[in-house]
Amino acid sequence: MGNTDEPLLRRFSVSMPADLVGQLDALVGRKGLANRSHALAEMVRAYLVDREAARGTQEIAGTITLVYDHHKRDLQAGLTEIQHDHQELIIATMHVHLDHHRCLEILTVRGKSRPVRDLADRLMATRGVTHGRLTVIATTSPKRSPRANHPRGAHS
Ligand code: NI
């Protein structure tokens, strides 16, 4: 309160599916946030940080999470083809059969942020993919002390 650095707030209206609003309200309650606006602002910030980290040419590591319906024609083959095109970025994949229809796939990726981001965007934009997310879990910046990471050769 009385913080002179308080940013200028701007109001706008948001429309989204009612069940999503219900889930948003539950999240606001669980996290003890003041209101929906705070929750949304926090999510937008987190998203932008994620995107920023995934931009440029720095080395990043992370995961791409996908959920899709494997009954959708050609979907699985398409995803596999994209992954083969970018195998230099993909360290490991895990496929879980969630239920009768849905598959959950988690790809561990590492490489320059731009191509990793592009790979994630391509996979997530594939028709039939219902959830997609790139999470950057580590970045290596030349500014960081090398001691912050494993010494070279720690893993063969
Ligand atoms: Ni499956």
mmCIF file of C-alpha atoms and ligand atoms in Angstrom:
data_model
loop_
_atom_site.group_PDB
_atom_site.id
_atom_site.type_symbol
_atom_site.label_atom_id
_atom_site.label_comp_id
_atom_site.label_asym_id
_atom_site.label_seq_id
_atom_site.Cartn_x
_atom_site.Cartn_y
_atom_site.Cartn_z
ATOM 1 C CA MET A 1 0.000 0.000 0.000
ATOM 2 C CA GLY A 2 1.188 3.483 -0.811
ATOM 3 C CA ASN A 3 3.857 2.004 -3.026
ATOM 4 C CA THR A 4 4.860 4.729 -5.460
ATOM 5 C CA ASP A 5 6.204 2.081 -7.827
ATOM 6 C CA GLU A 6 2.762 0.583 -8.173
ATOM 7 C CA PRO A 7 2.103 0.075 -11.860
ATOM 8 C CA LEU A 8 -0.758 1.796 -13.605
ATOM 9 C CA LEU A 9 -3.580 -0.705 -13.850
ATOM 10 C CA ARG A 10 -5.684 -1.049 -16.923
ATOM 11 C CA ARG A 11 -9.016 -2.806 -17.010
ATOM 12 C CA PHE A 12 -10.162 -5.049 -19.797
ATOM 13 C CA SER A 13 -12.776 -7.729 -19.969
ATOM 14 C CA VAL A 14 -11.956 -11.362 -20.517
ATOM 15 C CA SER A 15 -14.260 -14.070 -21.766
ATOM 16 C CA MET A 16 -13.468 -17.704 -21.240
ATOM 17 C CA PRO A 17 -15.338 -20.987 -20.776
ATOM 18 C CA ALA A 18 -17.321 -21.035 -17.523
ATOM 19 C CA ASP A 19 -15.624 -24.190 -16.246
ATOM 20 C CA LEU A 20 -12.234 -22.560 -16.749
ATOM 21 C CA VAL A 21 -13.408 -19.526 -14.746
ATOM 22 C CA GLY A 22 -14.497 -21.934 -12.002
ATOM 23 C CA GLN A 23 -11.061 -23.495 -11.982
ATOM 24 C CA LEU A 24 -9.441 -20.059 -11.986
ATOM 25 C CA ASP A 25 -11.486 -19.075 -8.921
ATOM 26 C CA ALA A 26 -10.483 -22.293 -7.168
ATOM 27 C CA LEU A 27 -6.838 -21.508 -7.937
ATOM 28 C CA VAL A 28 -7.223 -17.959 -6.618
ATOM 29 C CA GLY A 29 -8.599 -19.440 -3.386
ATOM 30 C CA ARG A 30 -5.900 -22.084 -3.070
ATOM 31 C CA LYS A 31 -3.049 -19.678 -3.718
ATOM 32 C CA GLY A 32 -4.554 -16.998 -1.512
ATOM 33 C CA LEU A 33 -4.442 -14.413 -4.274
ATOM 34 C CA ALA A 34 -6.463 -11.217 -3.981
ATOM 35 C CA ASN A 35 -8.565 -11.811 -7.083
ATOM 36 C CA ARG A 36 -8.698 -13.140 -10.641
ATOM 37 C CA SER A 37 -6.750 -10.150 -11.936
ATOM 38 C CA HIS A 38 -3.795 -11.005 -9.723
ATOM 39 C CA ALA A 39 -3.917 -14.625 -10.797
ATOM 40 C CA LEU A 40 -4.066 -13.748 -14.492
ATOM 41 C CA ALA A 41 -1.292 -11.157 -14.218
ATOM 42 C CA GLU A 42 0.899 -13.740 -12.483
ATOM 43 C CA MET A 43 0.229 -16.300 -15.209
ATOM 44 C CA VAL A 44 0.933 -13.839 -18.009
ATOM 45 C CA ARG A 45 4.217 -12.845 -16.348
ATOM 46 C CA ALA A 46 5.263 -16.475 -15.924
ATOM 47 C CA TYR A 47 4.386 -17.185 -19.542
ATOM 48 C CA LEU A 48 6.375 -14.194 -20.784
ATOM 49 C CA VAL A 49 9.395 -15.194 -18.689
ATOM 50 C CA ASP A 50 9.181 -18.689 -20.160
ATOM 51 C CA ARG A 51 9.027 -17.310 -23.679
ATOM 52 C CA GLU A 52 11.838 -14.856 -23.071
ATOM 53 C CA ALA A 53 14.024 -17.629 -21.721
ATOM 54 C CA ALA A 54 13.243 -19.608 -24.814
ATOM 55 C CA ARG A 55 14.295 -16.890 -27.204
ATOM 56 C CA GLY A 56 17.638 -16.095 -28.738
ATOM 57 C CA THR A 57 20.617 -18.338 -29.041
ATOM 58 C CA GLN A 58 21.432 -19.325 -25.467
ATOM 59 C CA GLU A 59 21.543 -22.983 -24.507
ATOM 60 C CA ILE A 60 18.460 -24.188 -22.724
ATOM 61 C CA ALA A 61 17.167 -27.461 -21.386
ATOM 62 C CA GLY A 62 13.597 -28.271 -20.600
ATOM 63 C CA THR A 63 10.582 -30.390 -21.277
ATOM 64 C CA ILE A 64 7.830 -30.335 -23.847
ATOM 65 C CA THR A 65 4.589 -31.824 -22.577
ATOM 66 C CA LEU A 66 1.914 -32.903 -25.031
ATOM 67 C CA VAL A 67 -1.501 -34.467 -24.609
ATOM 68 C CA TYR A 68 -3.268 -35.778 -27.662
ATOM 69 C CA ASP A 69 -5.896 -38.203 -28.873
ATOM 70 C CA HIS A 70 -4.077 -41.068 -30.542
ATOM 71 C CA HIS A 71 -7.232 -41.984 -32.475
ATOM 72 C CA LYS A 72 -6.891 -38.790 -34.513
ATOM 73 C CA ARG A 73 -5.843 -39.855 -37.956
ATOM 74 C CA ASP A 74 -2.162 -39.357 -38.783
ATOM 75 C CA LEU A 75 -1.582 -37.356 -35.622
ATOM 76 C CA GLN A 76 0.854 -39.732 -33.956
ATOM 77 C CA ALA A 77 2.775 -40.295 -37.171
ATOM 78 C CA GLY A 78 3.011 -36.548 -37.690
ATOM 79 C CA LEU A 79 4.361 -35.960 -34.197
ATOM 80 C CA THR A 80 6.891 -38.748 -34.606
ATOM 81 C CA GLU A 81 8.056 -37.309 -37.912
ATOM 82 C CA ILE A 82 8.609 -33.855 -36.391
ATOM 83 C CA GLN A 83 10.597 -35.476 -33.584
ATOM 84 C CA HIS A 84 12.781 -37.386 -36.035
ATOM 85 C CA ASP A 85 13.452 -34.126 -37.875
ATOM 86 C CA HIS A 86 14.792 -32.628 -34.637
ATOM 87 C CA GLN A 87 16.380 -35.588 -32.910
ATOM 88 C CA GLU A 88 19.500 -33.513 -32.113
ATOM 89 C CA LEU A 89 17.337 -31.491 -29.693
ATOM 90 C CA ILE A 90 15.541 -34.396 -28.036
ATOM 91 C CA ILE A 91 17.358 -36.230 -25.260
ATOM 92 C CA ALA A 92 14.588 -38.547 -24.130
ATOM 93 C CA THR A 93 10.882 -39.115 -24.519
ATOM 94 C CA MET A 94 8.293 -40.681 -22.285
ATOM 95 C CA HIS A 95 4.939 -41.832 -23.550
ATOM 96 C CA VAL A 96 2.124 -42.576 -21.141
ATOM 97 C CA HIS A 97 -1.245 -43.961 -22.237
ATOM 98 C CA LEU A 98 -3.456 -41.758 -20.061
ATOM 99 C CA ASP A 99 -6.745 -43.447 -20.836
ATOM 100 C CA HIS A 100 -8.483 -45.106 -23.764
ATOM 101 C CA HIS A 101 -8.119 -42.028 -25.982
ATOM 102 C CA ARG A 102 -5.436 -39.800 -24.648
ATOM 103 C CA CYS A 103 -1.683 -40.042 -24.688
ATOM 104 C CA LEU A 104 0.685 -37.947 -22.608
ATOM 105 C CA GLU A 105 4.102 -37.401 -24.066
ATOM 106 C CA ILE A 106 6.998 -35.705 -22.328
ATOM 107 C CA LEU A 107 10.094 -34.818 -24.310
ATOM 108 C CA THR A 108 13.271 -33.737 -22.594
ATOM 109 C CA VAL A 109 14.978 -31.259 -24.848
ATOM 110 C CA ARG A 110 18.257 -29.429 -24.914
ATOM 111 C CA GLY A 111 19.791 -27.029 -27.389
ATOM 112 C CA LYS A 112 19.760 -23.470 -28.607
ATOM 113 C CA SER A 113 16.641 -21.748 -27.392
ATOM 114 C CA ARG A 114 15.297 -20.718 -30.803
ATOM 115 C CA PRO A 115 15.198 -24.192 -32.376
ATOM 116 C CA VAL A 116 13.908 -25.727 -29.135
ATOM 117 C CA ARG A 117 11.119 -23.118 -29.052
ATOM 118 C CA ASP A 118 10.339 -23.749 -32.723
ATOM 119 C CA LEU A 119 10.170 -27.500 -32.136
ATOM 120 C CA ALA A 120 7.793 -26.984 -29.209
ATOM 121 C CA ASP A 121 5.598 -24.613 -31.225
ATOM 122 C CA ARG A 122 5.450 -27.048 -34.126
ATOM 123 C CA LEU A 123 4.470 -29.990 -31.936
ATOM 124 C CA MET A 124 1.900 -27.994 -29.967
ATOM 125 C CA ALA A 125 0.368 -26.564 -33.139
ATOM 126 C CA THR A 126 -0.274 -30.035 -34.525
ATOM 127 C CA ARG A 127 -3.981 -30.552 -34.997
ATOM 128 C CA GLY A 128 -5.360 -32.851 -32.314
ATOM 129 C CA VAL A 129 -2.870 -31.868 -29.628
ATOM 130 C CA THR A 130 -5.115 -30.706 -26.782
ATOM 131 C CA HIS A 131 -2.467 -29.576 -24.316
ATOM 132 C CA GLY A 132 1.035 -28.439 -25.005
ATOM 133 C CA ARG A 133 3.638 -26.710 -22.927
ATOM 134 C CA LEU A 134 7.316 -25.961 -23.030
ATOM 135 C CA THR A 135 8.936 -25.670 -19.622
ATOM 136 C CA VAL A 136 12.448 -24.348 -19.518
ATOM 137 C CA ILE A 137 14.068 -25.994 -16.534
ATOM 138 C CA ALA A 138 17.638 -24.857 -16.962
ATOM 139 C CA THR A 139 19.558 -22.294 -18.905
ATOM 140 C CA THR A 140 23.249 -21.963 -19.298
ATOM 141 C CA SER A 141 24.401 -18.442 -19.689
ATOM 142 C CA PRO A 142 28.030 -17.470 -20.282
ATOM 143 C CA LYS A 143 27.647 -14.991 -17.410
ATOM 144 C CA ARG A 144 27.034 -17.784 -14.939
ATOM 145 C CA SER A 145 29.855 -19.357 -13.019
ATOM 146 C CA PRO A 146 30.764 -22.740 -14.510
ATOM 147 C CA ARG A 147 30.802 -24.058 -10.951
ATOM 148 C CA ALA A 148 27.051 -23.559 -10.875
ATOM 149 C CA ASN A 149 26.803 -26.518 -13.229
ATOM 150 C CA HIS A 150 28.351 -29.936 -13.223
ATOM 151 C CA PRO A 151 32.057 -29.793 -13.996
ATOM 152 C CA ARG A 152 32.856 -30.788 -17.528
ATOM 153 C CA GLY A 153 33.131 -34.545 -17.785
ATOM 154 C CA ALA A 154 31.173 -35.183 -14.585
ATOM 155 C CA HIS A 155 28.903 -37.368 -16.656
ATOM 156 C CA SER A 156 30.320 -39.431 -19.465
HETATM 157 NI NI NI B 1 -0.534 -43.736 -25.896
#
